[in-house]
Short mmCIF file of C-alpha atoms in Angstrom, two decimals:
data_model
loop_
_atom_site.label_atom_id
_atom_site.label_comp_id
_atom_site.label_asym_id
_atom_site.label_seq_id
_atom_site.Cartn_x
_atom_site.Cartn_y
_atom_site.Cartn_z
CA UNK F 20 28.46 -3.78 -12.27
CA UNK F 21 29.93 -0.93 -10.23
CA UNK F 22 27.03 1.04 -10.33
CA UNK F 23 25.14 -2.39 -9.32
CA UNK F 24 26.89 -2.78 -5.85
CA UNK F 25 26.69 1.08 -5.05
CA UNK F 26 22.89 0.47 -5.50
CA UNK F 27 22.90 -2.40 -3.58
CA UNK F 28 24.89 -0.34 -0.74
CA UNK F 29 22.78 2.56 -1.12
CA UNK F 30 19.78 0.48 0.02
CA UNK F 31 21.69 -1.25 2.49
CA UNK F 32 22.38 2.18 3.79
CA UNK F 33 19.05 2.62 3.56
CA UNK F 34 17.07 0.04 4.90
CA UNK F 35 19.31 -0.10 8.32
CA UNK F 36 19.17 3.23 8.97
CA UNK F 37 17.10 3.48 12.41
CA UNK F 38 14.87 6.26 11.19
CA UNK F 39 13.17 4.10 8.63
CA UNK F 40 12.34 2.05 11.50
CA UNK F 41 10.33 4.50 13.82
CA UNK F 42 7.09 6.65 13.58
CA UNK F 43 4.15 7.95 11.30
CA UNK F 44 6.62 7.46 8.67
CA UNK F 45 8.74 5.10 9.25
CA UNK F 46 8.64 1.30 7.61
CA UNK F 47 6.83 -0.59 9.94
CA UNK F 48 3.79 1.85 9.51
CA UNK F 49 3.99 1.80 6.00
CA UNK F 50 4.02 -1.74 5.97
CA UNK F 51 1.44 -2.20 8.37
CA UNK F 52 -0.96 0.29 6.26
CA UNK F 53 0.30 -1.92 3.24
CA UNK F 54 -0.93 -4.89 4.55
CA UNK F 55 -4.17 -3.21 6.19
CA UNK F 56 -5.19 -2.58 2.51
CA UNK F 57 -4.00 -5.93 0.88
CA UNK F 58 -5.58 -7.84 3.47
CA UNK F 59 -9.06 -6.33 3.54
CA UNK F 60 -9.19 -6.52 -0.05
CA UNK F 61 -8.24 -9.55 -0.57
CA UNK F 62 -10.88 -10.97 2.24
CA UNK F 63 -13.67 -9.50 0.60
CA UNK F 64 -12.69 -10.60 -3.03
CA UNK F 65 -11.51 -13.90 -1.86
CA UNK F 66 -15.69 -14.35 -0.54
CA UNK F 67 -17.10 -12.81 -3.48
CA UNK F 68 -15.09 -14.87 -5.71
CA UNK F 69 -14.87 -18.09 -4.19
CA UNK F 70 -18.65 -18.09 -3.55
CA UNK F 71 -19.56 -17.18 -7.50
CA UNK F 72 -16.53 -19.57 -8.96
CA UNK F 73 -17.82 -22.59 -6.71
CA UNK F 74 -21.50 -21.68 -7.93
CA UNK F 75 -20.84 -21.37 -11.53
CA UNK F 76 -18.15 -24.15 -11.74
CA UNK F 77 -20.56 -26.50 -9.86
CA UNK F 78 -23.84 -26.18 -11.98
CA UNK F 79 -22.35 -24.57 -15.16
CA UNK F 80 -24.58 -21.33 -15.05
CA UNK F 81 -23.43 -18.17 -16.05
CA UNK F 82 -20.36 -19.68 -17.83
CA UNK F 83 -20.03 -17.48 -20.55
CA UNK F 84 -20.07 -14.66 -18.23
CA UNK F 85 -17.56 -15.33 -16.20
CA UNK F 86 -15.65 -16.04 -18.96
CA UNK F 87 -15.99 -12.41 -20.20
CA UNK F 88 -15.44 -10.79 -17.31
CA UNK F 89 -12.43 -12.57 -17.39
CA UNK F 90 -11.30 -11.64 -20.56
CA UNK F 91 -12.59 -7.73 -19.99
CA UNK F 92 -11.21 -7.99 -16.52
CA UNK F 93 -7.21 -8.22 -17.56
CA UNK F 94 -7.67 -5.10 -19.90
CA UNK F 95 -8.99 -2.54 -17.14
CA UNK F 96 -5.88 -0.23 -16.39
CA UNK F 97 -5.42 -0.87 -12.62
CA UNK F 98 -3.52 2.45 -12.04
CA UNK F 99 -6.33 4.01 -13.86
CA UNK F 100 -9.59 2.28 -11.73
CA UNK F 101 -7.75 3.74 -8.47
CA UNK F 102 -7.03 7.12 -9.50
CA UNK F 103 -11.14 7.01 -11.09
CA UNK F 104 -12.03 6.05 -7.96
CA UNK F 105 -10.11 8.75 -6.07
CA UNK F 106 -11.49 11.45 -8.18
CA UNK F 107 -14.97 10.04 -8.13
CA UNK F 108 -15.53 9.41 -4.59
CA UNK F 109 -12.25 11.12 -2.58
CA UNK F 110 -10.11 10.33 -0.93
CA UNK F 111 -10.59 7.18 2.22
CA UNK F 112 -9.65 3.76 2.30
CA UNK F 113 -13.30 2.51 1.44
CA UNK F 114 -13.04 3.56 -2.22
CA UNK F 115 -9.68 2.58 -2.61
CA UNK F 116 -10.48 -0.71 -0.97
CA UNK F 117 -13.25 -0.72 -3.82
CA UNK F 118 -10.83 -0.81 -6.50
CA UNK F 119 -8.37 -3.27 -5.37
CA UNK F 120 -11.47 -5.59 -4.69
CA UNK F 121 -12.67 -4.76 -8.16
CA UNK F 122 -8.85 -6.00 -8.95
CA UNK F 123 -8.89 -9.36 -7.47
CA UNK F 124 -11.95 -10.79 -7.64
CA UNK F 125 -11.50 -12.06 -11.37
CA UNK F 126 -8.77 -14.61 -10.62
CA UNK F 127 -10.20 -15.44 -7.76
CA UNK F 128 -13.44 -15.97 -9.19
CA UNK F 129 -12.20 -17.40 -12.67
CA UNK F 130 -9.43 -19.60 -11.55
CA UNK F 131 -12.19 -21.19 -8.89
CA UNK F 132 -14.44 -21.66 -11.47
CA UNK F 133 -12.37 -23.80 -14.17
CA UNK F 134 -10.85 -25.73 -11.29
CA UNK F 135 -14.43 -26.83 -10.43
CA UNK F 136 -15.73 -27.39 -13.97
CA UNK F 137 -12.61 -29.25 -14.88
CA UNK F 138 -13.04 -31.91 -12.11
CA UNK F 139 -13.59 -35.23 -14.00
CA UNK F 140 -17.48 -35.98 -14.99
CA UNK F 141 -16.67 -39.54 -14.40
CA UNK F 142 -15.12 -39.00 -10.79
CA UNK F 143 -18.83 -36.81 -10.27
CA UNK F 144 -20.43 -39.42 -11.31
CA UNK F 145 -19.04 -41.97 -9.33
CA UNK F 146 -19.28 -39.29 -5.86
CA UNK F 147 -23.17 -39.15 -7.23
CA UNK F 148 -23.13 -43.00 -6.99
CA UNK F 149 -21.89 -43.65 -3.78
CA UNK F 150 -24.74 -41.94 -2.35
CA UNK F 151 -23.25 -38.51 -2.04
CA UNK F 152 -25.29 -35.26 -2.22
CA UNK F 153 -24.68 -32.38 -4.27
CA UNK F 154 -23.22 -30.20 -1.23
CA UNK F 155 -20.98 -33.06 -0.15
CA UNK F 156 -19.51 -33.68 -3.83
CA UNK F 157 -19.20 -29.68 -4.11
CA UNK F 158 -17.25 -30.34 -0.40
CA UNK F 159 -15.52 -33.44 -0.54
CA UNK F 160 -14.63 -33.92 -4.33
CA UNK F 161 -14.79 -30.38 -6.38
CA UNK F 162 -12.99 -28.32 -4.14
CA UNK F 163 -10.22 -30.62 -2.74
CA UNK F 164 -9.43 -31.10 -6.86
CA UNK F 165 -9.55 -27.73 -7.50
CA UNK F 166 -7.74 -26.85 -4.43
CA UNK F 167 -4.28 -26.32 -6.86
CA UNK F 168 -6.07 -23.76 -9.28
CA UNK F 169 -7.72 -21.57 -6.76
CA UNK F 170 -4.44 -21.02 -4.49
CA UNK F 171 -3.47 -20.41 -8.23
CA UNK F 172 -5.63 -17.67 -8.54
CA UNK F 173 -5.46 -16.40 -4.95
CA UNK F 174 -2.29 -15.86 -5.02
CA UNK F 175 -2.60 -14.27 -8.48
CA UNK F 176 -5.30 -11.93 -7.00
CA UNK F 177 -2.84 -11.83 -3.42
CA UNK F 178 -0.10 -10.38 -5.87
CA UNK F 179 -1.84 -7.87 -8.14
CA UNK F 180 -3.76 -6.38 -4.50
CA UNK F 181 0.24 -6.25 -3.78
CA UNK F 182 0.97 -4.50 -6.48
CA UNK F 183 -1.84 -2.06 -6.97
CA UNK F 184 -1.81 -0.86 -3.57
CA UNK F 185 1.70 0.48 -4.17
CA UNK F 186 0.30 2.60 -7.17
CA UNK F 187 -2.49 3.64 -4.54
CA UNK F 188 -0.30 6.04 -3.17
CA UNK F 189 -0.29 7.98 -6.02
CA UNK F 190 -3.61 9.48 -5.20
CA UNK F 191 -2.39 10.07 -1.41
CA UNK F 192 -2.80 7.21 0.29
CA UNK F 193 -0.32 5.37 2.47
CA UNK F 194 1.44 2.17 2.44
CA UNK F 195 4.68 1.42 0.72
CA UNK F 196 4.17 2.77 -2.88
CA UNK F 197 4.64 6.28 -0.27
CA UNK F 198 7.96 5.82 -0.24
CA UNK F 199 8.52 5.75 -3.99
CA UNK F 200 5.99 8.91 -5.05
CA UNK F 201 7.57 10.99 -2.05
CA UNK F 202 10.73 10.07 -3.21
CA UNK F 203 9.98 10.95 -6.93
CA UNK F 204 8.22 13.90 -6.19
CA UNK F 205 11.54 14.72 -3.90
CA UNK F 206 14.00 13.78 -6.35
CA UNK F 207 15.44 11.84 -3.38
CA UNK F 208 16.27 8.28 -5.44
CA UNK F 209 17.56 6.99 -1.90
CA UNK F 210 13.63 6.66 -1.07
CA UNK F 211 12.32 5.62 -3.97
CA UNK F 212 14.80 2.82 -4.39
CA UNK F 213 14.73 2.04 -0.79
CA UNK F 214 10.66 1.47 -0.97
CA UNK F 215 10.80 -0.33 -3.95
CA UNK F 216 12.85 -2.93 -2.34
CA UNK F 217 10.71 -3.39 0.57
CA UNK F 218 7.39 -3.67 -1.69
CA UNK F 219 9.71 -6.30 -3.66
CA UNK F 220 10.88 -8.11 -0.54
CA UNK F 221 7.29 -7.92 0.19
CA UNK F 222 5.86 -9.18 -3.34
CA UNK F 223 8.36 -12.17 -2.90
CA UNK F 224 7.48 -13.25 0.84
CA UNK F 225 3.59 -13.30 -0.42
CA UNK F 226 4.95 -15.82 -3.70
CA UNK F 227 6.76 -18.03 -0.63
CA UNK F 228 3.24 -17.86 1.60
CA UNK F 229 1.45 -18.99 -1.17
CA UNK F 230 3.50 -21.84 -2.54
CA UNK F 231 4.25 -22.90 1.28
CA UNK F 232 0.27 -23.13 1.49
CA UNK F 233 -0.23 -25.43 -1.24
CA UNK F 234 2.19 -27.90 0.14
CA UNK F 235 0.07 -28.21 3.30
CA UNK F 236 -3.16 -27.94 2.02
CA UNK F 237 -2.74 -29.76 -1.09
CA UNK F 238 -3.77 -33.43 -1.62
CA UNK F 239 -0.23 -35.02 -2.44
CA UNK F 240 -1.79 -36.93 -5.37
CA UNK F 241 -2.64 -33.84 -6.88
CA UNK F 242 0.32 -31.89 -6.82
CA UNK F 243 2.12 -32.74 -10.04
CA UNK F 244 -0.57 -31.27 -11.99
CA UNK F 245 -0.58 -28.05 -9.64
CA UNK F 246 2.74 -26.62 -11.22
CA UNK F 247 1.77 -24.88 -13.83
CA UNK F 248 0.63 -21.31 -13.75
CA UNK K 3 -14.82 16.62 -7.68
CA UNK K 4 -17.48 19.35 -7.81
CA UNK K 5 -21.31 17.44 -7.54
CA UNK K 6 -22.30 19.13 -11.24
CA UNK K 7 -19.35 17.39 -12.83
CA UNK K 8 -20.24 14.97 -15.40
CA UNK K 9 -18.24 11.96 -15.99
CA UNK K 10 -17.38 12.46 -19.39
CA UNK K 11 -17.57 15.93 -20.83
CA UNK K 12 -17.67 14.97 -24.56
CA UNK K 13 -16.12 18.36 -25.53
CA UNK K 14 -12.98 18.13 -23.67
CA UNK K 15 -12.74 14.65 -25.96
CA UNK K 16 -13.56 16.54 -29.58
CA UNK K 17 -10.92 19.13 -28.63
CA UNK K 18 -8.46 17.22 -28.05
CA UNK K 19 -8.99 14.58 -30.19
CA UNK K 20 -5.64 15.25 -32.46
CA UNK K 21 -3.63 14.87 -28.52
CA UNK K 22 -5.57 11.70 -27.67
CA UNK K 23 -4.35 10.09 -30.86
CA UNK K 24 -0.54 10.97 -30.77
CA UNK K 25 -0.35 9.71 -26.64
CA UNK K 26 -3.15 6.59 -28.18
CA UNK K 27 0.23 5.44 -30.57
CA UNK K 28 2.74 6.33 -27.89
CA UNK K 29 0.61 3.71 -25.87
CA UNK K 30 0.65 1.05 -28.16
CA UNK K 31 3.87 0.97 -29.22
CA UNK K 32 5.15 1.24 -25.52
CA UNK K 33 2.72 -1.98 -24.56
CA UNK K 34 2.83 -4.23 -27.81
CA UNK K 35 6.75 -3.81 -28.54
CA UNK K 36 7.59 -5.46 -25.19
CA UNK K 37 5.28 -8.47 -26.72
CA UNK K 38 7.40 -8.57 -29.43
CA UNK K 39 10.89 -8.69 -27.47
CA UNK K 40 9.31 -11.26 -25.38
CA UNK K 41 8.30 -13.42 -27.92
CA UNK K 42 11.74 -12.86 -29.52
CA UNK K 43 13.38 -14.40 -26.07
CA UNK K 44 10.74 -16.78 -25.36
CA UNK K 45 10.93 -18.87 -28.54
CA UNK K 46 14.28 -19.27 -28.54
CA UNK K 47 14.50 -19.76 -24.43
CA UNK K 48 11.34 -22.04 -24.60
CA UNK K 49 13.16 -24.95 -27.53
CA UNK K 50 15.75 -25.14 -25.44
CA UNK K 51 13.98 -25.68 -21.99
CA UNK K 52 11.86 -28.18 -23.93
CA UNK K 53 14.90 -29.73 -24.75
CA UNK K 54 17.15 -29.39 -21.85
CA UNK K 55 14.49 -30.59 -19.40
CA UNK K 56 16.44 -29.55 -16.73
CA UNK K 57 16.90 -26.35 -17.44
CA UNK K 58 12.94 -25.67 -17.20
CA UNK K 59 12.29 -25.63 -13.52
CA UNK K 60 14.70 -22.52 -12.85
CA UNK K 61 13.97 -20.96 -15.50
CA UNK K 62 10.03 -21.43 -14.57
CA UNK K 63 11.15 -20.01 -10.96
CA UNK K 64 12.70 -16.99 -12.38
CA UNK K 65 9.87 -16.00 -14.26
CA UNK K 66 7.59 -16.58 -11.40
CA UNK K 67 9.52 -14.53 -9.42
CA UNK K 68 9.83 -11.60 -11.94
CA UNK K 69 6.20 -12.26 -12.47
CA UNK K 70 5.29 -10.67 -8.77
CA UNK K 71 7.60 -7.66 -8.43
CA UNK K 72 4.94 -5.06 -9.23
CA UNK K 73 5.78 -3.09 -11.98
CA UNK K 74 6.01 0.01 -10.03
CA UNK K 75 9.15 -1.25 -8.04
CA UNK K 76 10.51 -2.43 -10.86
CA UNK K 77 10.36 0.34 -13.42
CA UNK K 78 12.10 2.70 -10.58
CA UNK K 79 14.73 -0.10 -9.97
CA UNK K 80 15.37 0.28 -13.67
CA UNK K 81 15.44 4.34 -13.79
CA UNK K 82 19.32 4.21 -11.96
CA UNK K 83 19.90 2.38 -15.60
CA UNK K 84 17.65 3.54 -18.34
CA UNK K 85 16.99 6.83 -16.93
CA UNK K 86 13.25 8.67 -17.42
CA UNK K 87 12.78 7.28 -20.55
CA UNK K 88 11.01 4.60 -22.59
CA UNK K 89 13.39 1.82 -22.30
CA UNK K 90 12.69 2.21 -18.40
CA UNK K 91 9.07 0.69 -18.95
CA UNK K 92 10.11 -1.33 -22.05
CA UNK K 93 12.68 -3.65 -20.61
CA UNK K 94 10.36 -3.91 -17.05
CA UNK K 95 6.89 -5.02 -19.62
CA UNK K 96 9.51 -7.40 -21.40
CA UNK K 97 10.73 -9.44 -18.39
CA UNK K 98 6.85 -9.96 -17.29
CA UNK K 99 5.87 -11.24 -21.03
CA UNK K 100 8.42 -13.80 -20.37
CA UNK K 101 6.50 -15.33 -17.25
CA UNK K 102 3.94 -16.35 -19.59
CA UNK K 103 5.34 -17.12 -22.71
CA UNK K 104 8.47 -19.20 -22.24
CA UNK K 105 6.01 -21.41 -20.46
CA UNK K 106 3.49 -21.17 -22.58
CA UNK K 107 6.05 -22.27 -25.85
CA UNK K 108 7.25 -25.00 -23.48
CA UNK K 109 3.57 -26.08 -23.16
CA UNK K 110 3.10 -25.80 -27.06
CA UNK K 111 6.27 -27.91 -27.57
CA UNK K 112 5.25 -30.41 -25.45
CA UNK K 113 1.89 -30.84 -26.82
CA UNK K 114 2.98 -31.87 -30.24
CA UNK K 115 2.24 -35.63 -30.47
CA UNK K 116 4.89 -37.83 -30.59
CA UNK K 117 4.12 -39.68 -33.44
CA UNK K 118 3.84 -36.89 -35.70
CA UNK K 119 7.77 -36.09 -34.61
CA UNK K 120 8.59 -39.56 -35.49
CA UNK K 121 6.86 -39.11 -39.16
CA UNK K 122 8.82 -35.68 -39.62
CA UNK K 123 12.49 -37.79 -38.57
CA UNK K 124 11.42 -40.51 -40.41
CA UNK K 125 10.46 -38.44 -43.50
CA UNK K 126 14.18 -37.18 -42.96
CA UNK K 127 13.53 -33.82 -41.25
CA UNK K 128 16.85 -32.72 -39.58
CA UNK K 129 16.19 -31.54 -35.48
CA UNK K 130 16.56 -28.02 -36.66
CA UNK K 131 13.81 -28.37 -39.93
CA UNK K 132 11.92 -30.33 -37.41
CA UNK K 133 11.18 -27.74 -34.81
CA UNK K 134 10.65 -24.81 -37.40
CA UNK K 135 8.43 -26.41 -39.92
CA UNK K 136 6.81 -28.60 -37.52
CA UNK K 137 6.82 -28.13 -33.94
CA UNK K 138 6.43 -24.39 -33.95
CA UNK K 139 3.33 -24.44 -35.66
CA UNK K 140 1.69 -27.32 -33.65
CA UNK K 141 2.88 -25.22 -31.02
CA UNK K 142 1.13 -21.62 -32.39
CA UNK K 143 -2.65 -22.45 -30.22
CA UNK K 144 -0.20 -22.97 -27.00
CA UNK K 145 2.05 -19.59 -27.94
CA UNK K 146 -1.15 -17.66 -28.80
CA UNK K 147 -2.85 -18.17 -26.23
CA UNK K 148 0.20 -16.75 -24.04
CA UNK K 149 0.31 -13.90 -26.13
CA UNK K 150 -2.74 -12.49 -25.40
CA UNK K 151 -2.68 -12.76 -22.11
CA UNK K 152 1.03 -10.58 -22.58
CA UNK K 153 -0.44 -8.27 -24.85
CA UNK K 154 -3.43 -7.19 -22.93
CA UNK K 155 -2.12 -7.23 -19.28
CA UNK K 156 1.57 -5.29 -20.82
CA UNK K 157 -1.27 -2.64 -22.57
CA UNK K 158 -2.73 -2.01 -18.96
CA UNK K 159 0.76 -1.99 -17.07
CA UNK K 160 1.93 1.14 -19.59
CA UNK K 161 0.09 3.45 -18.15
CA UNK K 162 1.70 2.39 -14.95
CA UNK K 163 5.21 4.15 -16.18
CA UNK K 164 3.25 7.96 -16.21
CA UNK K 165 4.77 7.63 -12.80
CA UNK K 166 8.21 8.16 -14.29
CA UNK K 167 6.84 9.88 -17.12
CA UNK K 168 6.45 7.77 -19.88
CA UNK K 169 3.34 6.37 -19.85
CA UNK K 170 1.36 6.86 -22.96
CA UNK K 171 -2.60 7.35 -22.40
CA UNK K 172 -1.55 7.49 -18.67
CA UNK K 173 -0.81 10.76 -19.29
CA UNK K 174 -4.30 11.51 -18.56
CA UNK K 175 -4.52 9.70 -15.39
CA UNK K 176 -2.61 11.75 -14.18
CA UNK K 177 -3.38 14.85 -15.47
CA UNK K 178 -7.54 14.24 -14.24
CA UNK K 179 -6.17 13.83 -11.12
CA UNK K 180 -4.23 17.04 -10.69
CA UNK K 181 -7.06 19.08 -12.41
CA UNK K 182 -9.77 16.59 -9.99
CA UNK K 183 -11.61 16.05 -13.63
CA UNK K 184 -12.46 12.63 -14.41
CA UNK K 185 -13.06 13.17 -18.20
CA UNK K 186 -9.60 12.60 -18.88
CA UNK K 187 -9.15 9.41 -16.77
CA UNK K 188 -12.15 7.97 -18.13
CA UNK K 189 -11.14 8.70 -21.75
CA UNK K 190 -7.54 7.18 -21.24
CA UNK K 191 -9.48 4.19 -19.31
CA UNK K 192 -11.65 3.48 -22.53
CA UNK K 193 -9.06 3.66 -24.70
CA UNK K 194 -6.61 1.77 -23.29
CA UNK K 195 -9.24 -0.87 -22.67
CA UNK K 196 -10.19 -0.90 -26.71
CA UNK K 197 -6.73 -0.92 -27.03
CA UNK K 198 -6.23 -4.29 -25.48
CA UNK K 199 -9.59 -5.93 -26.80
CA UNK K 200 -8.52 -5.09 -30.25
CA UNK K 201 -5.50 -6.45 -29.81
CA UNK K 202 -6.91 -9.58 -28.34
CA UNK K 203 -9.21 -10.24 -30.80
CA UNK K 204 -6.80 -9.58 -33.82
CA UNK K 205 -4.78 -12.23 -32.15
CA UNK K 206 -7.09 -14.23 -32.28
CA UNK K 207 -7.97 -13.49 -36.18
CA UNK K 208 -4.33 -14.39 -36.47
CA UNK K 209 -4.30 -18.07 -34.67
CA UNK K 210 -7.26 -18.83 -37.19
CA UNK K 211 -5.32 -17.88 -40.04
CA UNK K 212 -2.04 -19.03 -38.83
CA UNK K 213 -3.44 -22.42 -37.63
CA UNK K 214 -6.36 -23.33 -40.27
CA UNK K 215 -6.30 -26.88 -39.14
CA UNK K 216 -7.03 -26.34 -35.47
CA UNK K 217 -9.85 -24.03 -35.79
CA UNK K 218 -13.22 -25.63 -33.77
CA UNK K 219 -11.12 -27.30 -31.05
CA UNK K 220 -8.57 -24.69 -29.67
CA UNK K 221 -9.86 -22.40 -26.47
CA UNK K 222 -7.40 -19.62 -24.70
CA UNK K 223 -5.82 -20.25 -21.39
#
């Protein structure tokens, strides 16, 4: 418990200490590189996914592919892909950016799709009936429903980019995970333990976006059956 | 790299095929026994949140929240504790099975019809035969289901922990980097991959033989 608070102190310590705060090194360029990274990737596999999940879900093609993607997907060794990728192509943002797209896409894209395909036939039917066309019930009916499952798997994808861009430092790139590998590599558990916090802190504020977003965008009715995950 | 490289030199493979197999088991045992622990907490922790159904929504929160620490933070906020050593990405892999099974038993629990819990009272089950006999293995699609989605993303996390040292076919991640060879990193890629596909689909050999009556209808989450 002792050895708890001293932890606790030592980041403390750590964290206000102005030279964390300041230049090519310092937090706020970490995090901004951090983001940078997370961001991008995210944008791209947020359009790649959403646009393939809504397609699929909508006219049931392809189904069993996405499915195995899916499944073949959550077995790929993340650290693995962006160290590959590292060796393969060297070292810039574009292949790393590569990876962590390669990363998020499948919840994106799998998360969008069952939301889509699990939207009532009868509640189709009856958008059909009123005199809607296929791009309005894809619009106005599919995605509001599966509006819960594909923050789902946003966020899912938000968290793993997150994540994996931490390990992408490994390799030599920036961002937070810097902070832990130079602090490894310098023995120098002050650093290590003081960037870990900070990618936690930052893990945890992406959870809160993410859950603040579904209560705004969210149709109330549909919320109960948004909780699980 | 150099431009001649190939990406997989098959010789480096055959000579060091007797290495591949000793970090392979290393591997396994550091991803699947973290599965195990999990499902030994979850069980337990998932009856009762079924049962206490208040106690479900913190307990859900909690799990979230371990769920998005990434595992790199996390196994160096554990090395003050456990040291460079297994336990470091053991305990780490164990708290993130938990996000998806204790939810996943809850699910199972709560799927078990309520008339068939009726029949087992009325046939004089006591609460505790009840959930054992009955419950749980209504409940096994649910758990399954969760299990594989543990099993394969804690087999990919593992090699994760090569950044403190212990992290099975990660080992050669790291090692093709340093030397700027991929054959290594592809090799540990491919395995680790079959790794987790053969676990998946021996779990799901197992939920056909464990749950005989279920067979056509049951799909994984």
């Amino acid at each position: 418990m002792n050895d708890f608070l001293n932890q606790i102190q030592l980041v403390g310590d750590w964290l206000t200490s102005s030279a964390q705060w300041q230049g090519d090194e310092g937090i706020p360029q970490r995090l901004l590189e951090h983001l940078t990274y997370s961001g991008l990737s995210l944008l791209f596999a947020a359009l790649i996914g959403l646009t393939f999940g809504l397609l699929v879900g909508h006219t049931g093609r392809g189904a069993f592919a996405v499915a195995s993607v899916a499944n073949l997907a959550r077995a790929i060794p993340t650290f693995g892909l962006v160290v590959l990728v590292v060796t393969l192509a060297g070292l810039s943002t574009t292949p790393v950016l590569i990876a962590l797209v390669a990363l998020a896409v499948p919840p994106i894209l799998i998360n969008t799709f069952e939301g889509v395909r699990g939207v009532d036939p009868a509640t189709r039917d009856a958008a059909r009936g009123v005199g809607m066309t296929e791009w309005e019930i894809l619009i106005r009916v599919e995605v509001p429903m599966a509006l819960p499952l594909i923050l789902l798997g946003l966020r899912v994808a938000a968290i793993q980019v997150v994540a994996t861009a931490t390990v992408a430092a490994y390799p030599g790139l920036g961002g937070l995970g810097r902070f832990i590998v130079d602090g490894l590599s310098r023995n120098d558990y002050e650093l290590v333990i003081g960037g870990s916090t900070v990618v936690v802190v930052l893990a945890l504020v992406v959870q809160a976006v993410f859950t603040a977003l579904r209560r705004v965008v969210v149709s109330p009715g549909l919320r109960a059956a948004a909780t699980k995950s | 790299m150099n431009d001649d490289e190939p990406l997989v030199r098959w010789q480096w493979i055959a000579d060091h095929a007797a290495e591949l197999a000793d970090y392979t088991g290393v591997h396994l045992r550091l991803g699947l026994l973290p599965v195990v622990f999990g499902l030994v907490i979850s069980v337990p922790l998932g009856i009762l949140c079924h049962r206490l159904r208040w106690l479900y929504p913190p307990v859900l929160t909690v799990a979230n929240i371990l769920y998005s620490i990434p595992s790199l933070a996390l196994f160096m906020i554990f090395v003050r504790y456990t040291g460079l050593t297994e336990q470091t990405v053991m305990i780490p892999l164990t708290l993130y099975t938990l996000s998806v099974l204790v939810p996943n038993v809850v699910d199972g629990l709560a799927s078990v019809p309520e008339p068939v819990r009726l029949a087992a009272t009325a046939m004089g089950f006591g609460t505790v035969r009840r959930v054992v006999q009955v419950e749980l293995p209504i409940a096994v699609p649910v758990v399954i289901a969760g299990v594989r989605v543990a099993a394969v993303s804690s087999i990919s996390l593992v090699a994760v922990g090569q950044l403190i040292g212990q992290g099975g076919l990660g080992y050669y991640i790291t090692r093709g980097l340093q030397l700027d060879f991929p054959t290594p990193i592809v090799t540990a890629m491919v395995l680790i991959m079959l790794l987790a596909l053969t676990t998946d689909a021996l779990l799901v050999l197992a939920q056909r033989l464990l749950t005989p009556w279920s067979r056509s209808k049951v799909t994984a989450a």
